[in-house]
């Protein structure tokens, strides 16, 4: 928060140019990050932020910045990051509807997608992993911040996916629908609007919560962290379900660990 050195009037960040307040002309100082308090005169007016970024952005940031049991430290960069994320979701849906939206907007049936592989399988698997993560974090732990983080990872995967066939169109539509359903509790206004953009007639809040497929939600590979004498020496990707003995041999034979393991066996951690 930026505060005028003279008097108690607070200077708004957008009115600061260099070291001076463009509104009152007085010098400003950058205070340390601390909790909002009326006594410290560092309260942020939510109405101004809502006018600039929208209610969904402020809601999303507040839920993402800290778990419910901890205090929230305000961050302008965090608000802008939440705004960029919602714009990214909008861009994904806009690109999809502009080029690929079919007359039949029901993408619930993916039986015809059996046998997909590569990047297509990657976004399908990521979608089901996200459904599982978000559902668990909301229902069991009330960890909204980690649920939103999972949604951000899913969005990154969808934004980098290139449609190459009609099957990819159906798959992308399937994943986008489930993304919006999961986003709706955190950003209801934009989710409802994008739901209608997809051609849906009923409200998104009348649509059942998505269910994950346990097989699709499984990791195909896991990352192993190899330490020697407490120091990180290698990271290895291995198939899920690899036995302990196979993991040990892979760690011992990895080029990055060979020179360190002639006297000491490495410590292996799965991530």
Tab-separated table of C-alpha atoms in Angstrom:
chain	number	residue	atom	x	y	z
A	1	UNK	CA	0.000	0.000	0.000
A	2	UNK	CA	1.290	3.476	-0.882
A	3	UNK	CA	0.742	6.197	1.709
A	4	UNK	CA	1.239	9.958	1.566
A	5	UNK	CA	3.935	11.246	3.908
A	6	UNK	CA	1.818	14.272	4.822
A	7	UNK	CA	-1.534	13.870	6.535
A	8	UNK	CA	-3.663	10.742	6.735
A	9	UNK	CA	-5.102	10.730	3.190
A	10	UNK	CA	-4.284	7.496	1.377
A	11	UNK	CA	-2.925	7.623	-2.163
A	12	UNK	CA	-4.265	5.057	-4.604
A	13	UNK	CA	-1.662	3.016	-6.500
A	14	UNK	CA	-2.979	4.128	-9.898
A	15	UNK	CA	-2.455	7.747	-8.872
A	16	UNK	CA	1.236	7.323	-8.094
A	17	UNK	CA	3.855	8.436	-10.606
A	18	UNK	CA	7.370	7.679	-9.431
A	19	UNK	CA	7.626	8.992	-5.869
A	20	UNK	CA	4.759	11.490	-6.100
A	21	UNK	CA	0.996	11.251	-5.848
A	22	UNK	CA	-0.562	12.643	-9.025
A	23	UNK	CA	-3.718	13.490	-7.075
A	24	UNK	CA	-2.262	15.602	-4.255
A	25	UNK	CA	1.325	16.120	-5.414
A	26	UNK	CA	2.807	14.897	-2.145
A	27	UNK	CA	5.630	12.353	-1.847
A	28	UNK	CA	4.684	8.757	-1.124
A	29	UNK	CA	6.397	5.895	0.619
A	30	UNK	CA	6.044	2.172	0.019
A	31	UNK	CA	5.020	0.507	3.237
A	32	UNK	CA	5.753	-3.091	4.153
A	33	UNK	CA	3.251	-5.841	3.412
A	34	UNK	CA	0.912	-6.182	6.370
A	35	UNK	CA	-2.665	-7.093	7.210
A	36	UNK	CA	-5.390	-4.624	6.342
A	37	UNK	CA	-6.537	-2.523	9.276
A	38	UNK	CA	-8.504	0.692	9.626
A	39	UNK	CA	-6.045	1.879	12.279
A	40	UNK	CA	-3.176	1.530	9.789
A	41	UNK	CA	-5.215	3.246	7.080
A	42	UNK	CA	-4.347	0.557	4.564
A	43	UNK	CA	-7.835	-0.775	3.796
A	44	UNK	CA	-8.535	-1.476	0.107
A	45	UNK	CA	-11.921	-0.363	-1.220
A	46	UNK	CA	-13.420	-3.438	-2.941
A	47	UNK	CA	-15.821	-1.349	-5.023
A	48	UNK	CA	-12.969	0.293	-6.918
A	49	UNK	CA	-11.381	-3.085	-7.610
A	50	UNK	CA	-14.689	-4.588	-8.708
A	51	UNK	CA	-15.238	-1.686	-11.093
A	52	UNK	CA	-11.814	-2.276	-12.628
A	53	UNK	CA	-11.436	-6.069	-12.570
A	54	UNK	CA	-14.934	-7.450	-11.941
A	55	UNK	CA	-16.387	-9.280	-8.947
A	56	UNK	CA	-15.181	-12.684	-10.146
A	57	UNK	CA	-11.548	-11.563	-10.103
A	58	UNK	CA	-11.747	-10.302	-6.518
A	59	UNK	CA	-13.609	-13.410	-5.389
A	60	UNK	CA	-11.112	-15.708	-7.093
A	61	UNK	CA	-8.104	-13.880	-5.664
A	62	UNK	CA	-9.507	-13.895	-2.127
A	63	UNK	CA	-10.077	-17.656	-2.270
A	64	UNK	CA	-6.742	-18.384	-3.937
A	65	UNK	CA	-4.451	-16.174	-1.865
A	66	UNK	CA	-4.836	-18.097	1.400
A	67	UNK	CA	-6.689	-21.070	2.913
A	68	UNK	CA	-9.763	-20.212	5.044
A	69	UNK	CA	-7.976	-20.737	8.366
A	70	UNK	CA	-5.241	-18.174	7.585
A	71	UNK	CA	-5.273	-14.386	7.272
A	72	UNK	CA	-5.153	-12.882	3.802
A	73	UNK	CA	-2.270	-10.594	2.875
A	74	UNK	CA	-3.370	-8.284	0.094
A	75	UNK	CA	-1.410	-8.308	-3.164
A	76	UNK	CA	-2.137	-6.142	-6.183
A	77	UNK	CA	-0.065	-8.543	-8.279
A	78	UNK	CA	-2.246	-11.382	-7.063
A	79	UNK	CA	-5.396	-9.570	-8.174
A	80	UNK	CA	-3.899	-8.943	-11.598
A	81	UNK	CA	-2.843	-12.593	-11.807
A	82	UNK	CA	-6.414	-13.753	-11.083
A	83	UNK	CA	-7.671	-11.358	-13.762
A	84	UNK	CA	-5.217	-12.759	-16.319
A	85	UNK	CA	-6.292	-16.296	-15.463
A	86	UNK	CA	-9.964	-15.517	-16.117
A	87	UNK	CA	-9.017	-13.815	-19.381
A	88	UNK	CA	-7.150	-16.975	-20.340
A	89	UNK	CA	-10.249	-19.081	-19.688
A	90	UNK	CA	-12.289	-16.656	-21.785
A	91	UNK	CA	-9.749	-16.905	-24.620
A	92	UNK	CA	-9.902	-20.722	-24.607
A	93	UNK	CA	-13.697	-20.735	-24.911
A	94	UNK	CA	-13.711	-17.917	-27.476
A	95	UNK	CA	-11.187	-19.717	-29.674
A	96	UNK	CA	-13.120	-22.966	-29.396
A	97	UNK	CA	-16.519	-21.455	-30.216
A	98	UNK	CA	-15.109	-19.351	-33.060
A	99	UNK	CA	-13.595	-22.304	-34.897
A	100	UNK	CA	-14.968	-25.575	-33.606
A	101	UNK	CA	-18.387	-25.195	-31.976
A	102	UNK	CA	-20.697	-27.832	-33.458
A	103	UNK	CA	-24.478	-27.760	-33.761
A	104	UNK	CA	-24.637	-30.547	-31.208
A	105	UNK	CA	-23.146	-28.939	-28.126
A	106	UNK	CA	-23.400	-32.061	-25.970
A	107	UNK	CA	-19.899	-33.352	-25.325
A	108	UNK	CA	-20.828	-35.660	-22.467
A	109	UNK	CA	-20.327	-38.835	-24.459
A	110	UNK	CA	-16.677	-39.633	-25.088
A	111	UNK	CA	-17.079	-43.312	-25.961
A	112	UNK	CA	-15.799	-42.515	-29.435
A	113	UNK	CA	-12.581	-41.215	-27.929
A	114	UNK	CA	-11.275	-44.644	-26.916
A	115	UNK	CA	-7.729	-45.190	-28.068
A	116	UNK	CA	-6.652	-41.546	-28.031
A	117	UNK	CA	-3.023	-40.901	-27.186
A	118	UNK	CA	-0.339	-38.250	-27.056
A	119	UNK	CA	-1.396	-34.691	-26.208
A	120	UNK	CA	-5.075	-35.558	-26.550
A	121	UNK	CA	-4.779	-38.215	-23.867
A	122	UNK	CA	-2.746	-35.755	-21.827
A	123	UNK	CA	-5.508	-33.140	-21.591
A	124	UNK	CA	-8.163	-35.801	-20.986
A	125	UNK	CA	-6.116	-37.277	-18.166
A	126	UNK	CA	-5.351	-33.816	-16.748
A	127	UNK	CA	-9.058	-32.951	-16.806
A	128	UNK	CA	-10.018	-36.030	-14.783
A	129	UNK	CA	-7.131	-35.495	-12.380
A	130	UNK	CA	-8.357	-31.916	-11.905
A	131	UNK	CA	-11.931	-33.053	-11.252
A	132	UNK	CA	-10.656	-35.411	-8.572
A	133	UNK	CA	-8.371	-32.801	-7.029
A	134	UNK	CA	-10.924	-29.980	-6.993
A	135	UNK	CA	-13.722	-32.191	-5.681
A	136	UNK	CA	-11.558	-33.557	-2.883
A	137	UNK	CA	-10.144	-30.171	-1.900
A	138	UNK	CA	-13.611	-28.581	-1.725
A	139	UNK	CA	-15.588	-31.358	-0.058
A	140	UNK	CA	-13.041	-32.815	2.325
A	141	UNK	CA	-10.489	-30.131	3.128
A	142	UNK	CA	-12.088	-26.780	2.173
A	143	UNK	CA	-8.750	-25.944	0.539
A	144	UNK	CA	-10.062	-23.584	-2.106
A	145	UNK	CA	-6.603	-22.224	-2.869
A	146	UNK	CA	-5.205	-25.602	-3.942
A	147	UNK	CA	-8.382	-26.346	-5.908
A	148	UNK	CA	-7.930	-23.104	-7.866
A	149	UNK	CA	-4.248	-23.936	-8.400
A	150	UNK	CA	-5.325	-27.243	-9.969
A	151	UNK	CA	-7.722	-25.367	-12.260
A	152	UNK	CA	-4.873	-23.108	-13.358
A	153	UNK	CA	-2.775	-26.141	-14.300
A	154	UNK	CA	-5.689	-27.548	-16.268
A	155	UNK	CA	-6.165	-24.250	-18.121
A	156	UNK	CA	-2.493	-24.218	-19.065
A	157	UNK	CA	-2.893	-27.656	-20.605
A	158	UNK	CA	-6.036	-26.722	-22.545
A	159	UNK	CA	-4.587	-23.456	-23.844
A	160	UNK	CA	-1.641	-25.306	-25.373
A	161	UNK	CA	-3.749	-27.985	-27.077
A	162	UNK	CA	-4.065	-27.850	-30.881
A	163	UNK	CA	-7.112	-29.405	-32.539
A	164	UNK	CA	-6.142	-31.706	-35.398
A	165	UNK	CA	-9.284	-33.800	-35.941
A	166	UNK	CA	-13.021	-33.953	-35.289
A	167	UNK	CA	-12.317	-36.226	-32.365
A	168	UNK	CA	-10.078	-33.538	-30.894
A	169	UNK	CA	-12.974	-31.069	-31.192
A	170	UNK	CA	-15.232	-33.350	-29.152
A	171	UNK	CA	-12.477	-33.944	-26.610
A	172	UNK	CA	-11.712	-30.250	-26.187
A	173	UNK	CA	-15.410	-29.446	-25.794
A	174	UNK	CA	-15.696	-32.182	-23.179
A	175	UNK	CA	-12.766	-30.779	-21.209
A	176	UNK	CA	-13.914	-27.146	-21.475
A	177	UNK	CA	-17.370	-28.010	-20.153
A	178	UNK	CA	-15.894	-29.670	-17.089
A	179	UNK	CA	-13.476	-26.820	-16.563
A	180	UNK	CA	-16.352	-24.320	-16.430
A	181	UNK	CA	-18.361	-26.530	-14.068
A	182	UNK	CA	-15.409	-26.639	-11.666
A	183	UNK	CA	-14.707	-22.917	-12.027
A	184	UNK	CA	-18.324	-21.888	-11.373
A	185	UNK	CA	-18.187	-21.946	-7.524
A	186	UNK	CA	-15.169	-19.619	-7.584
A	187	UNK	CA	-16.077	-17.331	-10.506
A	188	UNK	CA	-19.846	-17.690	-11.026
A	189	UNK	CA	-20.501	-14.784	-13.382
A	190	UNK	CA	-17.950	-15.535	-16.088
A	191	UNK	CA	-18.645	-19.274	-15.827
A	192	UNK	CA	-22.368	-18.733	-16.419
A	193	UNK	CA	-21.706	-16.437	-19.358
A	194	UNK	CA	-19.220	-18.796	-21.007
A	195	UNK	CA	-21.623	-21.690	-20.413
A	196	UNK	CA	-24.183	-19.838	-22.524
A	197	UNK	CA	-21.510	-19.061	-25.128
A	198	UNK	CA	-21.073	-22.824	-25.486
A	199	UNK	CA	-24.741	-22.997	-26.478
A	200	UNK	CA	-26.162	-24.272	-23.196
A	201	UNK	CA	-29.757	-23.341	-22.412
A	202	UNK	CA	-29.924	-24.229	-18.717
A	203	UNK	CA	-27.904	-22.502	-16.035
A	204	UNK	CA	-24.510	-23.981	-15.243
A	205	UNK	CA	-25.655	-24.240	-11.626
A	206	UNK	CA	-28.407	-26.656	-12.630
A	207	UNK	CA	-25.872	-28.995	-14.223
A	208	UNK	CA	-24.542	-31.915	-12.143
A	209	UNK	CA	-20.988	-31.715	-10.826
A	210	UNK	CA	-18.546	-33.664	-13.041
A	211	UNK	CA	-17.355	-37.102	-11.973
A	212	UNK	CA	-13.829	-38.345	-12.566
A	213	UNK	CA	-12.793	-41.671	-14.014
A	214	UNK	CA	-10.379	-43.337	-11.597
A	215	UNK	CA	-8.346	-44.947	-14.385
A	216	UNK	CA	-7.972	-41.683	-16.271
A	217	UNK	CA	-7.101	-39.857	-13.063
A	218	UNK	CA	-4.117	-42.107	-12.416
A	219	UNK	CA	-0.657	-40.808	-13.147
A	220	UNK	CA	1.085	-42.697	-15.950
A	221	UNK	CA	4.470	-41.480	-14.808
A	222	UNK	CA	5.848	-40.114	-11.570
A	223	UNK	CA	8.895	-37.981	-10.901
A	224	UNK	CA	11.581	-39.431	-8.647
A	225	UNK	CA	13.894	-37.101	-6.795
A	226	UNK	CA	17.301	-38.655	-6.108
A	227	UNK	CA	19.429	-37.282	-3.287
A	228	UNK	CA	22.965	-38.249	-2.315
A	229	UNK	CA	24.121	-37.154	1.133
A	230	UNK	CA	21.122	-34.868	1.371
A	231	UNK	CA	21.833	-33.052	-1.899
A	232	UNK	CA	19.641	-33.192	-4.989
A	233	UNK	CA	21.478	-35.001	-7.772
A	234	UNK	CA	18.814	-36.094	-10.268
A	235	UNK	CA	15.135	-36.168	-11.192
A	236	UNK	CA	13.893	-39.225	-13.050
A	237	UNK	CA	10.532	-39.894	-14.716
A	238	UNK	CA	9.446	-43.529	-14.307
A	239	UNK	CA	6.234	-45.464	-15.046
A	240	UNK	CA	3.710	-45.539	-12.232
A	241	UNK	CA	3.891	-48.795	-10.268
A	242	UNK	CA	7.606	-49.436	-10.799
A	243	UNK	CA	9.014	-51.692	-8.078
A	244	UNK	CA	11.404	-50.391	-5.419
A	245	UNK	CA	14.276	-52.478	-6.780
A	246	UNK	CA	13.785	-51.114	-10.308
A	247	UNK	CA	13.666	-47.577	-8.921
A	248	UNK	CA	16.910	-48.138	-7.065
A	249	UNK	CA	18.634	-49.467	-10.187
A	250	UNK	CA	17.432	-46.531	-12.286
A	251	UNK	CA	18.737	-44.119	-9.654
A	252	UNK	CA	22.111	-45.868	-9.421
A	253	UNK	CA	22.530	-46.000	-13.199
A	254	UNK	CA	21.475	-42.443	-13.921
A	255	UNK	CA	24.416	-40.492	-15.432
A	256	UNK	CA	23.918	-37.631	-12.987
A	257	UNK	CA	24.261	-39.849	-9.918
A	258	UNK	CA	26.916	-42.365	-10.966
A	259	UNK	CA	29.852	-40.232	-9.851
A	260	UNK	CA	28.283	-39.749	-6.412
A	261	UNK	CA	27.066	-43.256	-5.636
A	262	UNK	CA	30.268	-45.325	-5.712
A	263	UNK	CA	30.431	-45.055	-1.913
A	264	UNK	CA	26.928	-44.006	-0.891
A	265	UNK	CA	23.516	-45.303	-1.896
A	266	UNK	CA	21.141	-42.533	-2.990
A	267	UNK	CA	17.949	-41.577	-1.203
A	268	UNK	CA	14.953	-41.726	-3.546
A	269	UNK	CA	11.729	-39.740	-3.140
A	270	UNK	CA	8.667	-39.933	-5.348
A	271	UNK	CA	6.843	-36.713	-6.209
